[in-house]
Short mmCIF file of C-alpha atoms and ligand atoms in Angstrom, two decimals:
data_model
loop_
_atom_site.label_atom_id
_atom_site.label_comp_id
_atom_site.label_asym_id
_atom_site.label_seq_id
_atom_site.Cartn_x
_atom_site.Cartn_y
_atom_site.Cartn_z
CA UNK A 287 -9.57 48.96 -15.37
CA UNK A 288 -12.27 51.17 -16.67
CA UNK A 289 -11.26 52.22 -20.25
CA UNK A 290 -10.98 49.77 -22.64
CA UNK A 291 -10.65 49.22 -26.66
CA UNK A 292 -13.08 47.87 -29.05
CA UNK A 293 -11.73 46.89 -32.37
CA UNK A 294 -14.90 45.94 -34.82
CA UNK A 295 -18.41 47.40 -33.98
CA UNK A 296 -20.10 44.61 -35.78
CA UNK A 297 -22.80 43.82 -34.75
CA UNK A 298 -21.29 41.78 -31.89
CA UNK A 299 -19.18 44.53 -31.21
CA UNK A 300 -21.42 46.80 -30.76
CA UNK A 301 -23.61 45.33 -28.54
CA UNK A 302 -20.95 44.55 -26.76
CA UNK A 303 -19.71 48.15 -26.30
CA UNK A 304 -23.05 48.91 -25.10
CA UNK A 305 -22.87 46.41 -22.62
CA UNK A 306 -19.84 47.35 -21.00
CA UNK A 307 -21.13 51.17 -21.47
CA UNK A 308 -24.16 50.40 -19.03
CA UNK A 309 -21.41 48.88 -16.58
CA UNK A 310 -19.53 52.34 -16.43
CA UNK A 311 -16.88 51.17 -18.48
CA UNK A 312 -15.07 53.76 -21.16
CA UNK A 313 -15.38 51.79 -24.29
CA UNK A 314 -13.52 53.52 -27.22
CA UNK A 315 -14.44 52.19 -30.18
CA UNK A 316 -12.34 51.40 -33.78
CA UNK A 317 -13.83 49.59 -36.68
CA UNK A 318 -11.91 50.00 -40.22
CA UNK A 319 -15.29 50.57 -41.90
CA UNK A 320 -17.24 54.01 -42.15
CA UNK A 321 -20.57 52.94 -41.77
CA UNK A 322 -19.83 50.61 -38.67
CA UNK A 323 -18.17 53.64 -37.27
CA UNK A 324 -20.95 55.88 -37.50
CA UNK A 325 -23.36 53.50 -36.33
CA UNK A 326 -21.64 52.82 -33.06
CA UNK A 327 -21.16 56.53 -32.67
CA UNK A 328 -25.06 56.46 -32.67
CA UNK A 329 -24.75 55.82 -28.79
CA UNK A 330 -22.97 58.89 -27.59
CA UNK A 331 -21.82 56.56 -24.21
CA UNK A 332 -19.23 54.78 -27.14
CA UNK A 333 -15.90 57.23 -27.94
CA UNK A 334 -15.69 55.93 -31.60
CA UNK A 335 -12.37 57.14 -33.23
CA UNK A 336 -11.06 57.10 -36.77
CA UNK A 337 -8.13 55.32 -36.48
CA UNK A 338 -5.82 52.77 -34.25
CA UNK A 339 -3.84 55.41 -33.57
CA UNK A 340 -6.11 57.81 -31.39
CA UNK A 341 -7.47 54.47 -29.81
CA UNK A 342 -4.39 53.57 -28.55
CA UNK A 343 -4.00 57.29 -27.24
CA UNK A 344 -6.66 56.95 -25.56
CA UNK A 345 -6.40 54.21 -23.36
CA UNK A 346 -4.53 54.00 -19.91
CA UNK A 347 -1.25 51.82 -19.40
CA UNK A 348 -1.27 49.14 -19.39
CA UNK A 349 -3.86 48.78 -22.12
CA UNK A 350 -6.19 46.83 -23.10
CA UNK A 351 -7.73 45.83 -26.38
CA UNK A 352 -11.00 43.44 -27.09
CA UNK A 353 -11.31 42.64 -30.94
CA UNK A 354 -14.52 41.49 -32.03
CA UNK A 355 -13.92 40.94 -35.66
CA UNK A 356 -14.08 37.61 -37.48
CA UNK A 357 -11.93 34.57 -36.93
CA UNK A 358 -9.24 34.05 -39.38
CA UNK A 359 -7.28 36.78 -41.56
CA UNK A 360 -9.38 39.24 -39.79
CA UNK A 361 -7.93 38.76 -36.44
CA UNK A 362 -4.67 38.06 -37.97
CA UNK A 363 -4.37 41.42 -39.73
CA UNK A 364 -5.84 43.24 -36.57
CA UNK A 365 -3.09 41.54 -34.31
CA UNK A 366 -0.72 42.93 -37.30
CA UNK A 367 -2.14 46.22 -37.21
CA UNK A 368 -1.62 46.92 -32.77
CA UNK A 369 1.59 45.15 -32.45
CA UNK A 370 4.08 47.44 -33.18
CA UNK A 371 1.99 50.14 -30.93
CA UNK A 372 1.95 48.07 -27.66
CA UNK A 373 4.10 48.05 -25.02
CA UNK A 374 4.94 44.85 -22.59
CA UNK A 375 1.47 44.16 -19.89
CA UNK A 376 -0.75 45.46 -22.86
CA UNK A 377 -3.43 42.54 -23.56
CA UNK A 378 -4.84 41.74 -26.49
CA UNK A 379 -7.93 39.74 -26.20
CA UNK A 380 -9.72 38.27 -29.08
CA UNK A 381 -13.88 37.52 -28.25
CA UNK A 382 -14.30 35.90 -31.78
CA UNK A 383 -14.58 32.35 -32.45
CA UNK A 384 -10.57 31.82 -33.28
CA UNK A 385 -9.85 28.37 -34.03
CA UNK A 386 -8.12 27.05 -30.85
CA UNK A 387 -4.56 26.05 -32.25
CA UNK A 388 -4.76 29.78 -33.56
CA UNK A 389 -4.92 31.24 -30.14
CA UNK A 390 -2.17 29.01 -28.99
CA UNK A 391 0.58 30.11 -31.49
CA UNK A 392 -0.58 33.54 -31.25
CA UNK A 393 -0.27 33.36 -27.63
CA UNK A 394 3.29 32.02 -27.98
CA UNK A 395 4.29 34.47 -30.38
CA UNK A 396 2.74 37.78 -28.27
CA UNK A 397 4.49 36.57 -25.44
CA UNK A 398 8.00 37.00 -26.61
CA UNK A 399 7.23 40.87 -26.66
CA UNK A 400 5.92 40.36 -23.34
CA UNK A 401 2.03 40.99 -24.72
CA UNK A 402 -0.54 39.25 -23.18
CA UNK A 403 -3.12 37.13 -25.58
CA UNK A 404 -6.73 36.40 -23.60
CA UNK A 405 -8.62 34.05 -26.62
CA UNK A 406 -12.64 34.60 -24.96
CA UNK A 407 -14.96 32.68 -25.88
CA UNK A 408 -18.15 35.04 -26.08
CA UNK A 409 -21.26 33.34 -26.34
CA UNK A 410 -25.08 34.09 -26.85
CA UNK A 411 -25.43 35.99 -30.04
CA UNK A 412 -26.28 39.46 -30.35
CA UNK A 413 -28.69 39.92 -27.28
CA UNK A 414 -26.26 38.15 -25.25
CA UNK A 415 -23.60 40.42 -25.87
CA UNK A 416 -25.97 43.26 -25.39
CA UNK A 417 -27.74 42.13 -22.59
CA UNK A 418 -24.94 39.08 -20.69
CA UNK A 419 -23.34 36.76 -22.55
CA UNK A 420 -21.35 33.68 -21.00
CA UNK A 421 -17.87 33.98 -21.35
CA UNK A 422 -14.89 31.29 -21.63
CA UNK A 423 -11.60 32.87 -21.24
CA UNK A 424 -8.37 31.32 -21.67
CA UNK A 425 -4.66 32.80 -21.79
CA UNK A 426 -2.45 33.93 -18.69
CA UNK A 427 -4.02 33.65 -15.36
CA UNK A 428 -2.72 36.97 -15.02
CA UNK A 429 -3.96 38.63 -17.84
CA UNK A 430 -7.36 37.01 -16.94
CA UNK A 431 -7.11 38.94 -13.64
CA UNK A 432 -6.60 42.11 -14.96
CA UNK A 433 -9.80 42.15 -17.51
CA UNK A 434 -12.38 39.94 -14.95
CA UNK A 435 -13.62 42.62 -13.65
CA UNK A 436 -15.39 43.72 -16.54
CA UNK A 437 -15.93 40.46 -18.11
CA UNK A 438 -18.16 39.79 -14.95
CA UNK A 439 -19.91 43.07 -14.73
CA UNK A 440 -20.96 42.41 -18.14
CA UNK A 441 -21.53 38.77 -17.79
CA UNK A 442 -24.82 36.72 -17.71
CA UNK A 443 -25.85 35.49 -13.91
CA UNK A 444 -25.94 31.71 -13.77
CA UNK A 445 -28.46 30.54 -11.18
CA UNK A 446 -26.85 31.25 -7.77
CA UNK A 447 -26.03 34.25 -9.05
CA UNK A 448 -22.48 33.87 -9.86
CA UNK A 449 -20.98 35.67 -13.53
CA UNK A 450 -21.16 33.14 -16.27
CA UNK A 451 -17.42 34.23 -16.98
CA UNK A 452 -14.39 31.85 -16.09
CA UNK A 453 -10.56 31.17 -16.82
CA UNK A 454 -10.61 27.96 -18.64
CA UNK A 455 -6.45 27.43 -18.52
CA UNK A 456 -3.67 29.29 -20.35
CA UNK A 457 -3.32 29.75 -24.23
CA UNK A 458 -6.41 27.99 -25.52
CA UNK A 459 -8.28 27.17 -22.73
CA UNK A 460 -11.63 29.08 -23.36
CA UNK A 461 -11.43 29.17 -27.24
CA UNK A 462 -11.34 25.38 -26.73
CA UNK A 463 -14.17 25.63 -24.17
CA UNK A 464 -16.52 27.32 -26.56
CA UNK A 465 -15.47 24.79 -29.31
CA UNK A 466 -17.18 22.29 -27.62
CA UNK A 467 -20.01 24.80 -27.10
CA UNK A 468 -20.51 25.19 -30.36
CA UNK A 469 -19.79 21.46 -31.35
CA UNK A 470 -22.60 20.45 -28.92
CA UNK A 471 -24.82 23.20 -30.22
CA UNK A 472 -24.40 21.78 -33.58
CA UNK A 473 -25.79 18.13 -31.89
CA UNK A 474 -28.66 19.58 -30.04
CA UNK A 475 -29.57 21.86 -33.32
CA UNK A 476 -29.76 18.63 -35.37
CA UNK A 477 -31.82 16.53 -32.53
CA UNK A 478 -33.97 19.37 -32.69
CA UNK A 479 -34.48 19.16 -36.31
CA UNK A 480 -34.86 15.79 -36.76
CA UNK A 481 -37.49 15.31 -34.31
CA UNK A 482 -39.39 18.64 -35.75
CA UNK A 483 -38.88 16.45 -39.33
CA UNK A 484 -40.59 13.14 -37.77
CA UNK A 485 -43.43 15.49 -36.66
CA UNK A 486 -43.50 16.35 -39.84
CA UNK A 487 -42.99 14.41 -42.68
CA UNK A 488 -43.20 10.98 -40.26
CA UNK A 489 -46.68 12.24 -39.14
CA UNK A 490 -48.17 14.29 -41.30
CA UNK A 491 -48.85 17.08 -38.39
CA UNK A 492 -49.69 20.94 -39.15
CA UNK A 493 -47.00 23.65 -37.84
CA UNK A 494 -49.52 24.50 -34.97
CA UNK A 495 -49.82 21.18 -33.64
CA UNK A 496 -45.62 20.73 -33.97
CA UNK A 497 -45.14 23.94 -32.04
CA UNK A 498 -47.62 22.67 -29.45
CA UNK A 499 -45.66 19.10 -29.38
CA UNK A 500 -42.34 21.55 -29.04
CA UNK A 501 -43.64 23.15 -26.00
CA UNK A 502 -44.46 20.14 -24.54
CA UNK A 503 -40.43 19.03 -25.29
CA UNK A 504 -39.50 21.52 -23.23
CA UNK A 505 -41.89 21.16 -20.47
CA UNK A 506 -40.14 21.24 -16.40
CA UNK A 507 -36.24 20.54 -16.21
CA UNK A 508 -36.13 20.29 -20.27
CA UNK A 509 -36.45 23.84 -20.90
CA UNK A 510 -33.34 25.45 -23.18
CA UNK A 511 -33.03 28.38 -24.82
CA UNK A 512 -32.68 26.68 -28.42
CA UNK A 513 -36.45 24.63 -27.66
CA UNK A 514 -37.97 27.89 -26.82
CA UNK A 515 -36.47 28.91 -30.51
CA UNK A 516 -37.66 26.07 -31.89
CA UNK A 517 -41.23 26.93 -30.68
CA UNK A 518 -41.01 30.59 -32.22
CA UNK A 519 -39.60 29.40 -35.24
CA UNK A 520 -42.56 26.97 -35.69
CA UNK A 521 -45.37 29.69 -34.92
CA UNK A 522 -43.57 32.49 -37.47
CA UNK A 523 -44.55 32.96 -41.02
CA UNK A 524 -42.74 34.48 -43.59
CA UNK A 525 -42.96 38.38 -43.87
CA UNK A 526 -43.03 38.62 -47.59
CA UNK A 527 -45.58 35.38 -48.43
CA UNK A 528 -47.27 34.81 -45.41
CA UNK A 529 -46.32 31.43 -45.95
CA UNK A 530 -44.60 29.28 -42.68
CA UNK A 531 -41.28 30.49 -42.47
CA UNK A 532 -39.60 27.21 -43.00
CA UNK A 533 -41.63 26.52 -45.97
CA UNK A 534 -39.36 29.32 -47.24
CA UNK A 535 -36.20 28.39 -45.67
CA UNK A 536 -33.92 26.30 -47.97
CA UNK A 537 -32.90 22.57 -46.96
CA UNK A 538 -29.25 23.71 -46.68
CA UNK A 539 -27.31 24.59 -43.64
CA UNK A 540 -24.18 26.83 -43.42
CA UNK A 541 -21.51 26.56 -41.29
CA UNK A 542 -18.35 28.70 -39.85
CA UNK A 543 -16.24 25.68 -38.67
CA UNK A 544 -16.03 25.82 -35.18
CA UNK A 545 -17.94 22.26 -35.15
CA UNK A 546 -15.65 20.57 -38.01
CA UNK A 547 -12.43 21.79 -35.66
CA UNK A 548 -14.56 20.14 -32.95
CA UNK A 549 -14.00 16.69 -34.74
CA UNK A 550 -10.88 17.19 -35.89
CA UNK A 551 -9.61 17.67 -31.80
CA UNK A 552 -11.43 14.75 -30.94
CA UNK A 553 -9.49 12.22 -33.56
CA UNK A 554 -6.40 14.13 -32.49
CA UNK A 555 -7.24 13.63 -29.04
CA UNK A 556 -8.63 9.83 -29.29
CA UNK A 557 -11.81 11.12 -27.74
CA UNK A 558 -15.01 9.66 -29.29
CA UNK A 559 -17.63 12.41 -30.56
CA UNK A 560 -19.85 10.43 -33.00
CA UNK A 561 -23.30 12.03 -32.60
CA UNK A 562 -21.61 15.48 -32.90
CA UNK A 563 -19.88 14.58 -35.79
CA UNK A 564 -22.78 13.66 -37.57
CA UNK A 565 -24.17 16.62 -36.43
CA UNK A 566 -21.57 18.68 -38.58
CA UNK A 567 -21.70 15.63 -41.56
CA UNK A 568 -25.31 16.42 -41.80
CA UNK A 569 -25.05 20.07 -42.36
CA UNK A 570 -22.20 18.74 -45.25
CA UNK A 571 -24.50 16.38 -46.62
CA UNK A 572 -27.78 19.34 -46.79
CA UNK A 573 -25.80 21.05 -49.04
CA UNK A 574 -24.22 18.23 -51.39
CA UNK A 575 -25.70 18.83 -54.92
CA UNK A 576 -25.65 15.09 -55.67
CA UNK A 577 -28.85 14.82 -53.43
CA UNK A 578 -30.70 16.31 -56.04
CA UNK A 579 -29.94 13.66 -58.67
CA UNK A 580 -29.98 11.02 -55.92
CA UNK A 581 -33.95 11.79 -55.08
CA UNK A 582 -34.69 12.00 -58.73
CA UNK A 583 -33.42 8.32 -59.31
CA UNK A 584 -34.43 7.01 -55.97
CA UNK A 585 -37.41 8.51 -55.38
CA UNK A 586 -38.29 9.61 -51.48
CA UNK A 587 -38.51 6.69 -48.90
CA UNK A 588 -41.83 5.30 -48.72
CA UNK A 589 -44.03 6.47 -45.45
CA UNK A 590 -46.50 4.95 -43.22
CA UNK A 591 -47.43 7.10 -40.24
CA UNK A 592 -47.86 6.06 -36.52
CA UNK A 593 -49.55 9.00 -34.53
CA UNK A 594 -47.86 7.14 -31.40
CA UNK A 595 -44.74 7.87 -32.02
CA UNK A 596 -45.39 11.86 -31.25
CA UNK A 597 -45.43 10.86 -27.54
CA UNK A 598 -41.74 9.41 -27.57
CA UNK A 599 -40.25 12.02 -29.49
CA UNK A 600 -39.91 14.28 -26.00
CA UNK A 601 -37.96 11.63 -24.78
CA UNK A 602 -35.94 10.61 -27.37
CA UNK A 603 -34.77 13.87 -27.93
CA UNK A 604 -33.99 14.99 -24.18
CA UNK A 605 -31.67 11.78 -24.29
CA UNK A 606 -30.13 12.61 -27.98
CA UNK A 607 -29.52 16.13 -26.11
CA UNK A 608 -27.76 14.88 -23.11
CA UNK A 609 -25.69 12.80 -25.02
CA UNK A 610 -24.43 15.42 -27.21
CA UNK A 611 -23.67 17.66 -24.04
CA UNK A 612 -22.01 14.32 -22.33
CA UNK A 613 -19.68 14.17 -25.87
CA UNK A 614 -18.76 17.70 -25.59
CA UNK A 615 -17.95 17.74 -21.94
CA UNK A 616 -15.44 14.26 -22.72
CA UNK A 617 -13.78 16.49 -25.45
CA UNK A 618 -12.87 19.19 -23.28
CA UNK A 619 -11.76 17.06 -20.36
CA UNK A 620 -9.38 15.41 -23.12
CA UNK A 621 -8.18 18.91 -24.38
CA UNK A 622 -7.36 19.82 -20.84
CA UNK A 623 -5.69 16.66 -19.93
CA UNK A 624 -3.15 16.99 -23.31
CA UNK A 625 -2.87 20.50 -22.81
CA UNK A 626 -2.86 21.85 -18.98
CA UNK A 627 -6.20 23.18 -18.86
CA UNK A 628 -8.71 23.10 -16.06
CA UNK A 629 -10.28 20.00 -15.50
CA UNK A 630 -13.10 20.98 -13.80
CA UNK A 631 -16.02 20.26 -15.91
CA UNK A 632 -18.66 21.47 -13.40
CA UNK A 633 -17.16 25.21 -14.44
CA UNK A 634 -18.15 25.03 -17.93
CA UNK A 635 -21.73 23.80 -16.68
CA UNK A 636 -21.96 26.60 -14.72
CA UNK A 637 -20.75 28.82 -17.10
CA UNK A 638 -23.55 27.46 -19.75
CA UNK A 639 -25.87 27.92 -17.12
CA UNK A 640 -26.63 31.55 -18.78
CA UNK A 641 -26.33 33.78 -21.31
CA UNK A 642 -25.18 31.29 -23.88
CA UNK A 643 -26.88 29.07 -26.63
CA UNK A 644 -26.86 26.08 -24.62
CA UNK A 645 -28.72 27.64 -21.96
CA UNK A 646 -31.09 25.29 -20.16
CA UNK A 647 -32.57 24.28 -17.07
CA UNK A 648 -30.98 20.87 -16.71
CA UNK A 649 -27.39 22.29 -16.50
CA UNK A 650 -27.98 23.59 -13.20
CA UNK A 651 -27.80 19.35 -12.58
CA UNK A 652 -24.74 18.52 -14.67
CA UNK A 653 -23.19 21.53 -12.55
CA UNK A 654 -24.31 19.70 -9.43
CA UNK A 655 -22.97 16.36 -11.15
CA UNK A 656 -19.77 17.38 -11.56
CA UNK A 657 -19.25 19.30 -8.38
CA UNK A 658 -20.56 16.14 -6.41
CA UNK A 659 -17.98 13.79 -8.47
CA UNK A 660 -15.43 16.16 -9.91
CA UNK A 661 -13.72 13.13 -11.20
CA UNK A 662 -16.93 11.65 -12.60
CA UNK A 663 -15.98 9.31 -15.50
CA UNK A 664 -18.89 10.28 -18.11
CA UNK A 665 -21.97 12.43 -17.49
CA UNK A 666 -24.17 9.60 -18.37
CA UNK A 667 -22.65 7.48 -15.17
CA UNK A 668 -23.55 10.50 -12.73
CA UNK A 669 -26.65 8.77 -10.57
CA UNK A 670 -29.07 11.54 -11.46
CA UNK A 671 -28.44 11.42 -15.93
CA UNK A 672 -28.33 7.35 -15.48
CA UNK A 673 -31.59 7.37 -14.08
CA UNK A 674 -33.15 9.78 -16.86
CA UNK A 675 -31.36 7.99 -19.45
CA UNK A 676 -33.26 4.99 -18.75
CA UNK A 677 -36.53 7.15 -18.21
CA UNK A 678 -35.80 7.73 -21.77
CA UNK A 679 -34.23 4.62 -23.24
CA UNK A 680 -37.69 2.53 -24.24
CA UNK A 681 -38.90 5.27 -25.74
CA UNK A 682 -36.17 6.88 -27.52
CA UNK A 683 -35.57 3.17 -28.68
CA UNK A 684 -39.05 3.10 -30.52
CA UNK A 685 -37.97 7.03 -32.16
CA UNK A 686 -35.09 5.76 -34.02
CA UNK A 687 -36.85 2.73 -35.31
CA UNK A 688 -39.46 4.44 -36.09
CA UNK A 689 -37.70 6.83 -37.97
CA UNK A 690 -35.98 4.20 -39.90
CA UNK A 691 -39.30 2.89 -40.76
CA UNK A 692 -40.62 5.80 -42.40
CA UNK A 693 -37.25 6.43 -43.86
CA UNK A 694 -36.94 10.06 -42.34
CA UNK A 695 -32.91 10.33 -41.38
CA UNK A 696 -32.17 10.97 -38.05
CA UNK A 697 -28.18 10.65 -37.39
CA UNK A 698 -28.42 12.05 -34.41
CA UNK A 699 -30.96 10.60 -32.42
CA UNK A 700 -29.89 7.43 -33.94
CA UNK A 701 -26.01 7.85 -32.99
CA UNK A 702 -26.43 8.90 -29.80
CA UNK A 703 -28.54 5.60 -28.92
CA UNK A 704 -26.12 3.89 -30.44
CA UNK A 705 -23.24 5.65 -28.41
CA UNK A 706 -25.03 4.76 -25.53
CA UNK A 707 -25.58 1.62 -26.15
CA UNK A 708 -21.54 1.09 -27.36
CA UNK A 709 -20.14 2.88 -24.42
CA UNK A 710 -22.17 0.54 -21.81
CA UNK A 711 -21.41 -2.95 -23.53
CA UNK A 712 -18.51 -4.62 -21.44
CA UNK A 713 -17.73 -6.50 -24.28
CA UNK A 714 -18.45 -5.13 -28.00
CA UNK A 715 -17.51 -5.80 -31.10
CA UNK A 716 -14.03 -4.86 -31.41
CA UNK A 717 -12.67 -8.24 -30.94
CA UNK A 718 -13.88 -8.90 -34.43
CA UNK A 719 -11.99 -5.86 -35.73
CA UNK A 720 -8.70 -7.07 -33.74
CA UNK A 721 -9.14 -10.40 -35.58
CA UNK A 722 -9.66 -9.38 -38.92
CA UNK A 723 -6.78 -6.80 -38.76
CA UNK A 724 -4.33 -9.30 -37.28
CA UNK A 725 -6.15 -11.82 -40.46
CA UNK A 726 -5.33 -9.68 -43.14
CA UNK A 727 -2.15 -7.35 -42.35
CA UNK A 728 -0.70 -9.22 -38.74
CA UNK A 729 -1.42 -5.93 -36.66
CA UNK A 730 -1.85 -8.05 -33.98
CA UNK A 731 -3.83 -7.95 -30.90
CA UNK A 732 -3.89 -7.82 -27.37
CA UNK A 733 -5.33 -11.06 -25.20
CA UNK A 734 -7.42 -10.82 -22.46
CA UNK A 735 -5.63 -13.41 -20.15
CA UNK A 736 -2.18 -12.53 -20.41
CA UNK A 737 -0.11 -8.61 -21.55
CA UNK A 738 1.50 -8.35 -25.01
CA UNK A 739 0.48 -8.01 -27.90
CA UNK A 740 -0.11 -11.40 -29.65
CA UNK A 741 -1.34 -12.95 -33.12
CA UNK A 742 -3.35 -15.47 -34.03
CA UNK A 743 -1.96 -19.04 -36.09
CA UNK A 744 -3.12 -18.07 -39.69
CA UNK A 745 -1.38 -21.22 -41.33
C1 6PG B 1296 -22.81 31.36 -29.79
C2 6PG B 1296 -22.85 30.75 -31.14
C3 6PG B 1296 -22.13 31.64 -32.09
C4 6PG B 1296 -22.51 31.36 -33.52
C5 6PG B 1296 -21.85 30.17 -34.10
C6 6PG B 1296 -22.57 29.70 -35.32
O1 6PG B 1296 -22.36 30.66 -28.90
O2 6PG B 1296 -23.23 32.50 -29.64
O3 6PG B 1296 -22.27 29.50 -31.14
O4 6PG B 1296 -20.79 31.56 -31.79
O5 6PG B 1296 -23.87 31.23 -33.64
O6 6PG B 1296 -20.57 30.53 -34.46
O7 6PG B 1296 -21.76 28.78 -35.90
P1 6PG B 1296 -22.08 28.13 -37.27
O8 6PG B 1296 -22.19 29.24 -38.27
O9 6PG B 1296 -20.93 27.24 -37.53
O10 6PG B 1296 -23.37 27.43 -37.10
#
């Protein structure tokens, strides 16, 4: 297949076009707006056209049609707009971020006019798509087939060289895929920050000595692509004050919902997620107007600085990070056990090895993990992470209490400790829970000694 259609030449779009245009692919080009239009048709490689109509014209049977417009209505109303033009063994295949139950139904539904549906995950941002982005497809394995050939070409190389492009399972597969991407960015994002804000506001330190701490953070197997961010960010000043740019930045985060859907699969699914949940609750609670009046009548936490916690933050967040990635890989492998998708956890490692935001030097190890024990029970039980983890415990330990001392929040690096810690006590503290339920309401509970469920005597 060398022709292919683009619907939206957003910025994603775009860059994408280009990318498939220095792979010898035909890309012709639709985007409802004008102004996108002509800027896409500022590289003559792209056939933009002014409506769906010549697009379709265009393209060889059995076609096939990426949108790269915005999840939601958008995708909806473009789906609308094709569907009475295609023909049975035309694919649709939508690269946005498309909430995963979406893809499913819309699979369904295509199918009955024998359409195919591919929902791919695209990830990297705007370089990635220009230059290789890592790809998470899901749909028919058919269908997948048919358009691999240029999702590889185009594809980021992980490190033995392989295309960071995969089938992730039929309907939903790769939509879910790069849920959990996203979900997990959303943790490691928020270790990030909170360690940058114990630097900070813990420690009193200048933004050149926190960029040199972040370099040190990433130092050997630690390097990512969001740490080497995190060291630009803290060496850029702002271009119309001079001042550091996140002096300037405000104390709110947005959000597009890809991690919220993340925690709403895991309750469905029974699959614990904690730390990445508080990674999206914190990005609620930055932009709660309450915390205004709440700081007024409070006051900030008081502070006493101890210059030796800089030293532990490295560790403490390399742990926080691996336990958000460990949470994100136990979401998928319950998505894929409900719902028929591939199991194989090392793929999406080696799929992440490139290209994507959660690029980093360590996942070449979780890929050799989870090809050494393909049924490994948790990333934190492989050998190799177990052995880091408690590299990193004492010091990761003396982090979160430190950061309760000086009243910074960390939800994160605190969750994930306590995750940890939960998840490798043989007996917690749910026998308590079992009690009082059974106390108050006779749920009842089950014994250890003999099956059944049982209550207690509360004469
Ligand atoms: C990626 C990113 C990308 C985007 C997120 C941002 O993999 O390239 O995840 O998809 O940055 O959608 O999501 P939020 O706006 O929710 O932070």
């Amino acid at each position: 297949m060398t022709t292919l259609g683009l619907i939206g030449a957003g910025v994603m779009g775009r860059a994408l076009a280009q990318n498939l245009a220095d792979r010898n692919v035909t890309v012709v080009v639709f985007d409802r707006d004008a102004a996108a239009r002509s800027r896409a048709a500022e590289d003559s490689r792209l056939i933009v056209v002014p409506s769906l109509g010549v697009l379709l014209g265009k393209l060889p049977k059995p076609r096939a049609v990426l949108l790269m417009v915005n999840a939601g209505r958008p995708v909806e109303s473009a789906i609308a707009d094709l569907r009475p033009h295609l023909e049975r063994g035309d694919i649709i295949v939508d690269g946005g971020n498309s909430e995963w139950r979406d893809t499913q139904r819309r699979t369904a539904d295509l199918a009955k006019e024998g359409l195919d549906f591919v929902g791919l995950g695209v990830s990297g941002g705007e370089e990635g798509a220009r230059r290789g982005p890592a790809m998470m497809a899901g749909g028919s394995e058919a269908a997948y087939t048919r358009i691999r050939p240029w999702l590889e070409a185009i594809a980021a190389r992980a490190d033995d060289g392989t295309a960071c492009a995969d089938w992730f399972g039929p309907d939903a597969g790769g939509h879910f895929v790069k849920m959990a991407h996203n979900a997990i960015e959303y943790g490691v994002m928020q270790a990030i920050a909170e360690a940058t804000q114990i630097l900070q506001h813990g420690l009193g330190l200048p933004y050149p000595v926190m960029k040199r701490e972040a370099d040190g953070w990433a130092a050997g197997n630690r390097a990512s692509y969001l740490l080497e961010l995190t060291s630009d960010i803290l060496g850029r000043s702002d271009g119309e004050t001079g001042r550091p740019l996140l002096d300037v930045i405000s104390d709110r985060a947005g959000m597009k919902g890809t991690g919220g859907w993340a925690v709403e699969a895991a309750l469905s699914l029974g699959v614990a997620v904690p730390t990445l949940t508080e990674a999206v609750f914190a990005r609620t609670l930055s932009g709660q107007p309450e915390r205004k009046s709440v700081v007024e009548r409070l006051g900030a936490p008081a502070k006493k600085g101890d210059a030796k916690a800089k030293t532990d933050l490295g560790d403490a967040l390399f742990a926080a990070t691996l336990v958000c990635y460990a949470q994100g890989f136990q979401l998928i492998r319950a998505g894929a056990a409900v719902h028929g998708w591939v199991k194989d956890l090392g793929r999406a490692a080696r799929v992440w090895q490139a290209g994507c935001i959660l690029r980093a030097k360590f996942l070449t190890d979780i890929t050799a993990a989870y090809s050494a024990e393909p049924e490994l029970p948790h990333l934190l039980a492989s050998p190799a992470f177990a052995k880091i983890v408690a590299a990193c415990e004492p010091a990761w330990r003396r982090t979160v209490a430190f950061a309760a001392s000086q009243g910074i929040a960390a939800p994160v690096l605190a969750s994930s400790l306590a995750y940890l810690d939960a998840m490798r006590t043989a007996k917690g503290a749910t026998s308590m829970i079992q009690a009082l339920r059974d106390g108050f309401g006779r749920h009842g509970f089950e014994r250890v000694d003999k099956p059944g469920t049982h209550h207690a005597d509360w004469s």
